[in-house]
Short mmCIF file of C-alpha atoms in Angstrom, two decimals:
data_model
loop_
_atom_site.label_atom_id
_atom_site.label_comp_id
_atom_site.label_asym_id
_atom_site.label_seq_id
_atom_site.Cartn_x
_atom_site.Cartn_y
_atom_site.Cartn_z
CA MET A 1 84.07 85.68 74.47
CA HIS A 2 85.73 88.72 72.86
CA GLY A 3 84.73 90.77 75.92
CA ALA A 4 86.20 88.20 78.28
CA ARG A 5 89.53 88.07 76.40
CA ARG A 6 89.73 91.87 76.30
CA LEU A 7 89.04 92.11 80.04
CA SER A 8 91.57 89.39 80.83
CA ALA A 9 94.26 91.24 78.89
CA LEU A 10 93.42 94.49 80.64
CA LEU A 11 93.57 93.00 84.12
CA SER A 12 96.88 91.25 83.47
CA ALA A 13 98.61 94.47 82.41
CA PRO A 14 100.94 96.23 84.89
CA PHE A 15 99.01 98.79 86.88
CA PHE A 16 100.82 101.84 85.56
CA LEU A 17 100.03 100.76 81.99
CA LEU A 18 96.47 99.97 82.95
CA LEU A 19 95.90 103.42 84.37
CA ALA A 20 97.43 105.13 81.39
CA ALA A 21 95.19 103.12 79.07
CA CYS A 22 92.12 103.86 81.13
CA SER A 23 91.99 107.63 80.77
CA GLY A 24 94.61 108.93 78.41
CA LEU A 25 94.75 112.06 80.58
CA ASP A 26 97.20 111.18 83.28
CA GLY A 27 100.26 112.80 81.77
CA GLU A 28 98.77 116.25 82.44
CA ARG A 29 99.86 118.13 85.50
CA PRO A 30 97.15 119.52 87.78
CA PRO A 31 96.39 123.20 87.36
CA PRO A 32 98.22 125.49 89.81
CA ALA A 33 96.27 126.27 92.97
CA GLY A 34 93.82 129.11 92.51
CA THR A 35 93.75 128.97 88.69
CA VAL A 36 90.69 126.78 88.15
CA THR A 37 88.31 129.71 87.96
CA GLN A 38 88.37 130.84 84.36
CA ALA A 39 85.08 131.16 82.51
CA ASP A 40 85.91 129.34 79.30
CA PRO A 41 83.16 129.49 76.64
CA ALA A 42 84.47 126.43 74.82
CA ALA A 43 84.56 124.42 78.06
CA GLN A 44 81.08 125.62 79.00
CA ALA A 45 79.76 124.57 75.59
CA LEU A 46 81.29 121.09 76.02
CA PHE A 47 79.86 120.87 79.52
CA ALA A 48 76.38 121.76 78.22
CA GLU A 49 76.81 119.13 75.52
CA GLY A 50 77.78 116.57 78.10
CA LYS A 51 74.84 117.39 80.36
CA ALA A 52 72.40 117.18 77.45
CA ALA A 53 73.81 113.83 76.38
CA GLU A 54 73.70 112.56 79.96
CA GLU A 55 70.06 113.56 80.35
CA ALA A 56 69.24 111.89 77.02
CA GLY A 57 70.83 108.65 78.21
CA LYS A 58 73.74 108.94 75.77
CA THR A 59 76.34 108.08 78.37
CA ASP A 60 79.30 107.47 76.07
CA LYS A 61 78.78 110.82 74.36
CA ALA A 62 78.53 112.57 77.73
CA ILE A 63 81.74 110.94 78.94
CA SER A 64 83.51 112.00 75.75
CA ALA A 65 82.43 115.63 76.19
CA TYR A 66 83.46 115.73 79.84
CA ARG A 67 86.80 114.11 79.02
CA LYS A 68 87.56 116.74 76.39
CA ILE A 69 87.15 119.43 79.03
CA GLY A 70 89.71 117.78 81.26
CA LYS A 71 92.08 117.28 78.37
CA ASN A 72 91.85 120.70 76.72
CA HIS A 73 90.35 123.06 79.32
CA ALA A 74 91.71 121.92 82.68
CA TYR A 75 91.68 125.46 84.09
CA ALA A 76 88.03 126.13 83.28
CA ASP A 77 85.52 126.71 86.05
CA VAL A 78 83.51 123.67 84.93
CA ALA A 79 86.54 121.37 84.69
CA SER A 80 86.30 119.85 88.16
CA GLU A 81 82.61 119.01 87.81
CA ALA A 82 83.23 117.62 84.32
CA LYS A 83 85.95 115.29 85.58
CA PHE A 84 83.74 114.16 88.46
CA ARG A 85 80.83 113.53 86.07
CA GLU A 86 83.14 111.51 83.80
CA ALA A 87 84.24 109.34 86.72
CA HIS A 88 80.69 108.96 88.01
CA LEU A 89 79.32 107.89 84.62
CA LEU A 90 82.13 105.38 84.11
CA ASP A 91 81.33 104.09 87.57
CA GLN A 92 77.65 103.69 86.71
CA GLN A 93 78.55 101.89 83.49
CA GLY A 94 80.53 99.31 85.43
CA GLU A 95 83.84 100.51 84.00
CA LEU A 96 85.26 100.46 87.49
CA LEU A 97 88.96 100.45 86.67
CA LYS A 98 88.52 103.40 84.33
CA ALA A 99 86.31 105.10 86.91
CA PHE A 100 89.00 104.57 89.53
CA GLU A 101 91.56 106.40 87.45
CA ALA A 102 89.14 109.18 86.56
CA TYR A 103 88.43 109.68 90.26
CA ASN A 104 92.17 109.66 90.84
CA THR A 105 92.75 112.42 88.30
CA PHE A 106 89.94 114.43 89.89
CA LEU A 107 91.41 113.99 93.37
CA LYS A 108 94.87 115.09 92.31
CA ARG A 109 93.67 118.12 90.38
CA TYR A 110 90.75 119.46 92.35
CA ARG A 111 91.52 119.13 96.05
CA ASP A 112 89.39 122.18 96.87
CA SER A 113 86.27 120.81 95.19
CA SER A 114 83.15 120.19 97.27
CA ARG A 115 83.05 116.80 95.53
CA TYR A 116 86.43 115.77 96.96
CA SER A 117 85.16 113.66 99.87
CA GLN A 118 82.56 111.99 97.70
CA ALA A 119 85.14 111.08 95.06
CA LEU A 120 87.62 109.82 97.66
CA LYS A 121 84.99 107.61 99.28
CA ARG A 122 83.92 106.09 95.98
CA GLN A 123 87.50 105.57 94.81
CA ALA A 124 88.18 103.71 98.04
CA GLU A 125 85.08 101.55 97.55
CA VAL A 126 86.24 100.61 94.05
CA ALA A 127 89.73 99.72 95.32
CA HIS A 128 88.35 97.52 98.09
CA ALA A 129 85.95 95.87 95.65
CA ALA A 130 88.92 95.06 93.40
CA ALA A 131 90.86 93.63 96.33
CA ASP A 132 87.87 91.51 97.38
CA GLY A 133 87.23 90.25 93.84
CA HIS A 134 83.87 91.98 93.54
CA ILE A 135 84.43 93.80 90.26
CA LYS A 136 82.18 92.53 87.48
CA ASP A 137 82.71 92.36 83.76
CA LYS A 138 80.03 94.67 82.38
CA PHE A 139 79.74 92.49 79.25
CA LEU A 140 79.51 89.10 80.94
CA GLY A 141 77.98 90.15 84.26
CA ILE A 142 80.28 87.87 86.26
CA LYS A 143 82.84 88.67 88.91
CA THR A 144 86.38 88.89 87.67
CA LYS A 145 89.62 88.69 89.57
CA VAL A 146 91.91 91.70 89.64
CA GLY A 147 95.58 90.79 90.06
CA ARG A 148 97.18 91.26 93.46
CA SER A 149 99.67 93.82 92.24
CA THR A 150 96.93 95.83 90.54
CA SER A 151 94.60 95.77 93.53
CA THR A 152 97.37 96.64 96.01
CA ASP A 153 98.49 99.51 93.76
CA MET A 154 94.91 100.78 93.78
CA LEU A 155 94.75 100.57 97.56
CA ALA A 156 98.10 102.35 97.86
CA THR A 157 96.74 105.13 95.66
CA VAL A 158 93.78 105.56 98.00
CA ARG A 159 96.14 105.61 100.98
CA ASP A 160 98.38 108.23 99.43
CA ASN A 161 95.53 110.44 98.22
CA ALA A 162 94.41 111.09 101.79
CA PRO A 163 97.16 110.00 104.20
CA GLN A 164 95.50 111.71 107.16
CA SER A 165 92.01 110.30 106.61
CA PRO A 166 90.60 107.05 108.06
CA GLU A 167 90.75 105.63 104.54
CA ALA A 168 94.56 105.50 104.68
CA PRO A 169 95.00 102.85 107.42
CA ARG A 170 91.97 100.97 106.09
CA ALA A 171 93.58 100.76 102.64
CA GLN A 172 96.95 99.79 104.11
CA PHE A 173 95.34 97.03 106.17
CA ALA A 174 93.61 95.72 103.05
CA ILE A 175 96.99 95.56 101.31
CA GLY A 176 98.16 93.23 104.07
CA GLN A 177 95.06 91.09 103.64
CA VAL A 178 95.59 90.81 99.89
CA TRP A 179 99.14 89.54 100.35
CA GLU A 180 98.47 87.33 103.36
CA THR A 181 97.46 84.27 101.32
CA HIS A 182 100.29 84.71 98.83
CA SER A 183 103.37 86.31 100.38
CA ASP A 184 103.97 86.23 104.12
CA GLN A 185 106.78 88.75 103.91
CA LYS A 186 104.78 91.28 101.89
CA ALA A 187 101.85 90.86 104.27
CA ILE A 188 104.07 91.41 107.31
CA ALA A 189 105.63 94.49 105.67
CA ALA A 190 102.16 95.90 104.96
CA TYR A 191 101.01 95.39 108.55
CA GLU A 192 104.26 96.82 109.89
CA ARG A 193 103.61 100.00 107.91
CA ILE A 194 100.35 100.44 109.81
CA LEU A 195 102.26 100.24 113.07
CA ASP A 196 104.80 102.77 111.80
CA ASP A 197 102.46 105.25 110.08
CA TYR A 198 99.09 104.73 111.79
CA PRO A 199 99.83 103.24 115.22
CA ASN A 200 96.81 104.91 116.83
CA SER A 201 94.31 103.78 114.21
CA SER A 202 91.77 101.10 114.97
CA TYR A 203 93.70 98.77 112.66
CA GLY A 204 96.89 98.85 114.76
CA PRO A 205 96.07 96.06 117.23
CA GLU A 206 94.85 93.62 114.59
CA ALA A 207 97.80 94.40 112.34
CA GLN A 208 100.17 93.52 115.19
CA PHE A 209 98.20 90.35 115.91
CA ARG A 210 98.32 89.26 112.28
CA ILE A 211 102.09 89.68 112.21
CA GLY A 212 102.37 87.34 115.17
CA LYS A 213 99.94 84.82 113.69
CA ILE A 214 101.77 84.72 110.35
CA LEU A 215 105.05 84.07 112.16
CA LEU A 216 103.43 81.43 114.34
CA ASP A 217 102.06 79.66 111.28
CA GLN A 218 105.48 79.86 109.63
CA SER A 219 107.03 78.11 112.61
CA ASP A 220 105.26 74.88 111.63
CA ALA A 221 107.66 74.26 108.77
CA GLY A 222 111.24 74.76 107.67
CA ASN A 223 114.56 75.40 109.30
CA GLN A 224 113.39 78.67 110.83
CA ASN A 225 110.95 76.95 113.14
CA GLN A 226 112.38 78.21 116.44
CA ALA A 227 113.35 81.60 115.04
CA ASN A 228 109.82 82.27 113.79
CA LEU A 229 108.36 81.00 117.04
CA ASP A 230 110.54 83.46 118.95
CA LYS A 231 109.52 86.30 116.60
CA ALA A 232 105.86 85.39 117.02
CA ASP A 233 106.31 85.44 120.79
CA ASP A 234 107.85 88.92 120.55
CA ALA A 235 105.04 90.14 118.28
CA PHE A 236 102.31 89.01 120.65
CA ARG A 237 104.10 90.48 123.65
CA ASP A 238 104.49 93.77 121.77
CA LEU A 239 100.77 93.75 121.10
CA ILE A 240 99.94 93.29 124.77
CA GLY A 241 102.36 96.07 125.67
CA ARG A 242 101.15 98.57 123.04
CA TYR A 243 97.43 97.82 123.07
CA PRO A 244 96.71 96.27 126.47
CA ASN A 245 93.00 97.07 126.44
CA SER A 246 92.20 95.82 122.96
CA ARG A 247 90.40 92.56 122.28
CA TRP A 248 93.43 91.52 120.25
CA ALA A 249 95.54 91.65 123.41
CA LYS A 250 93.32 88.91 124.83
CA GLU A 251 93.82 86.87 121.68
CA ALA A 252 97.56 87.45 121.91
CA LYS A 253 97.62 85.98 125.41
CA LYS A 254 95.95 82.85 124.06
CA GLN A 255 98.57 82.57 121.34
CA LEU A 256 101.35 82.95 123.90
CA GLY A 257 99.85 79.92 125.60
CA VAL A 258 100.08 78.04 122.31
CA ILE A 259 103.72 79.07 121.94
CA ALA A 260 104.51 77.99 125.50
CA SER A 261 102.90 74.62 124.82
CA ARG A 262 104.98 74.19 121.67
CA ASP A 263 108.14 75.11 123.57
CA LEU A 264 107.39 72.48 126.18
CA GLN A 265 106.66 69.87 123.52
CA ARG A 266 109.93 70.73 121.81
CA SER A 267 111.76 70.38 125.14
CA PHE A 268 110.15 66.98 125.65
CA ASN A 269 111.26 65.88 122.18
CA VAL A 270 114.82 66.94 122.98
CA ALA A 271 114.65 65.09 126.29
CA GLU A 272 113.42 61.95 124.51
CA PHE A 273 116.30 62.22 122.03
CA TYR A 274 118.85 62.24 124.85
CA TYR A 275 116.97 59.46 126.67
CA ARG A 276 117.15 57.18 123.63
CA LYS A 277 120.86 57.96 123.32
CA LYS A 278 121.22 57.01 127.01
CA GLN A 279 122.57 60.48 127.77
CA TYR A 280 120.55 60.52 130.96
CA PRO A 281 121.91 63.68 132.68
CA SER A 282 121.03 65.78 129.60
CA ALA A 283 117.63 64.11 129.31
CA ALA A 284 116.92 64.69 133.00
CA TYR A 285 117.71 68.40 132.63
CA TYR A 286 114.92 68.83 130.06
CA TYR A 287 112.46 66.56 131.89
CA ARG A 288 112.89 68.60 135.10
CA ASP A 289 112.31 71.83 133.17
CA ILE A 290 109.06 70.40 131.78
CA VAL A 291 107.89 69.28 135.23
CA LYS A 292 108.59 72.78 136.52
CA LYS A 293 106.85 74.69 133.72
CA ALA A 294 104.12 72.45 132.32
CA PRO A 295 100.57 72.57 133.68
CA ASP A 296 99.10 69.39 135.11
CA GLY A 297 98.43 66.98 132.28
CA ASP A 298 99.83 64.29 130.05
CA LEU A 299 103.10 66.00 129.13
CA LYS A 300 104.01 66.73 132.74
CA ASN A 301 103.09 63.16 133.78
CA ARG A 302 105.25 61.66 131.03
CA ALA A 303 108.23 63.80 132.05
CA GLN A 304 107.81 62.72 135.70
CA ARG A 305 107.72 59.05 134.69
CA ARG A 306 110.91 59.46 132.66
CA LEU A 307 112.65 61.11 135.63
CA GLY A 308 111.62 58.12 137.76
CA GLU A 309 113.06 55.72 135.19
CA ILE A 310 116.33 57.70 135.04
CA ASN A 311 116.59 57.71 138.85
CA ALA A 312 116.02 53.94 138.89
CA LEU A 313 118.74 53.41 136.27
CA SER A 314 121.14 55.56 138.27
CA SER A 315 120.58 53.62 141.52
#
């Protein structure tokens, strides 16, 4: 139970405090470009110590040795590999949040390393696992939930570490997914950023569709019913205009049909209101509009019957 309480406290902490607690190294600035080449005997001795401990299965000791290199010998020629080994071992131990931050330090310091792509990929995998709730407590062996703010901060870090890579729009899309079940406005803002920053990515069409769907769902409740319905209509039409050949354009057309049906139903309700108030000219106006626009079916038939009744009353 002590492990569970400790993990719960860690995951509830604000992300910037969490990251600082994870590594203790993040206040250091990265070495200037071109300076990470020095042969440092003390760093090499620590690296050898770490490798020996790693090979002997003494993972904590190896991590400690590698961490000391990053803390005290950041310019050494073995520093980048030491930081990567630290992150990798934390990763293997299941210390995924600590591993995430160690990878992050590596990525910020050692952009020229041959390990860069490997570290970026694994950091992204950890962030997505956190967002999906797939991180496990290494003590209890059960999945644990990472808070929304923490997981979206992790995804934003991945996005910002490689803004030109495919990982950036993927991470940004995942941010929208995290917020979608909790905050419509934050989800919409996240998807809109994809359209602004990564409009040509494969995530663009679905991001636009999700904006429309959120607005359409919002239109089912509250005073902003018609306003959200109009915004949803605009979003789906924008999707068809921007991404006409995507499969999401086809889905958008279906949703426009749903919106049109809701508009007609709303018009019928307004017509019925005027009919009950015996304001027949106003009611007839809406019934005629329904007859003109509605496909053959019950709604159109009901509007035609009402027009017949109004004509009979006017005779």
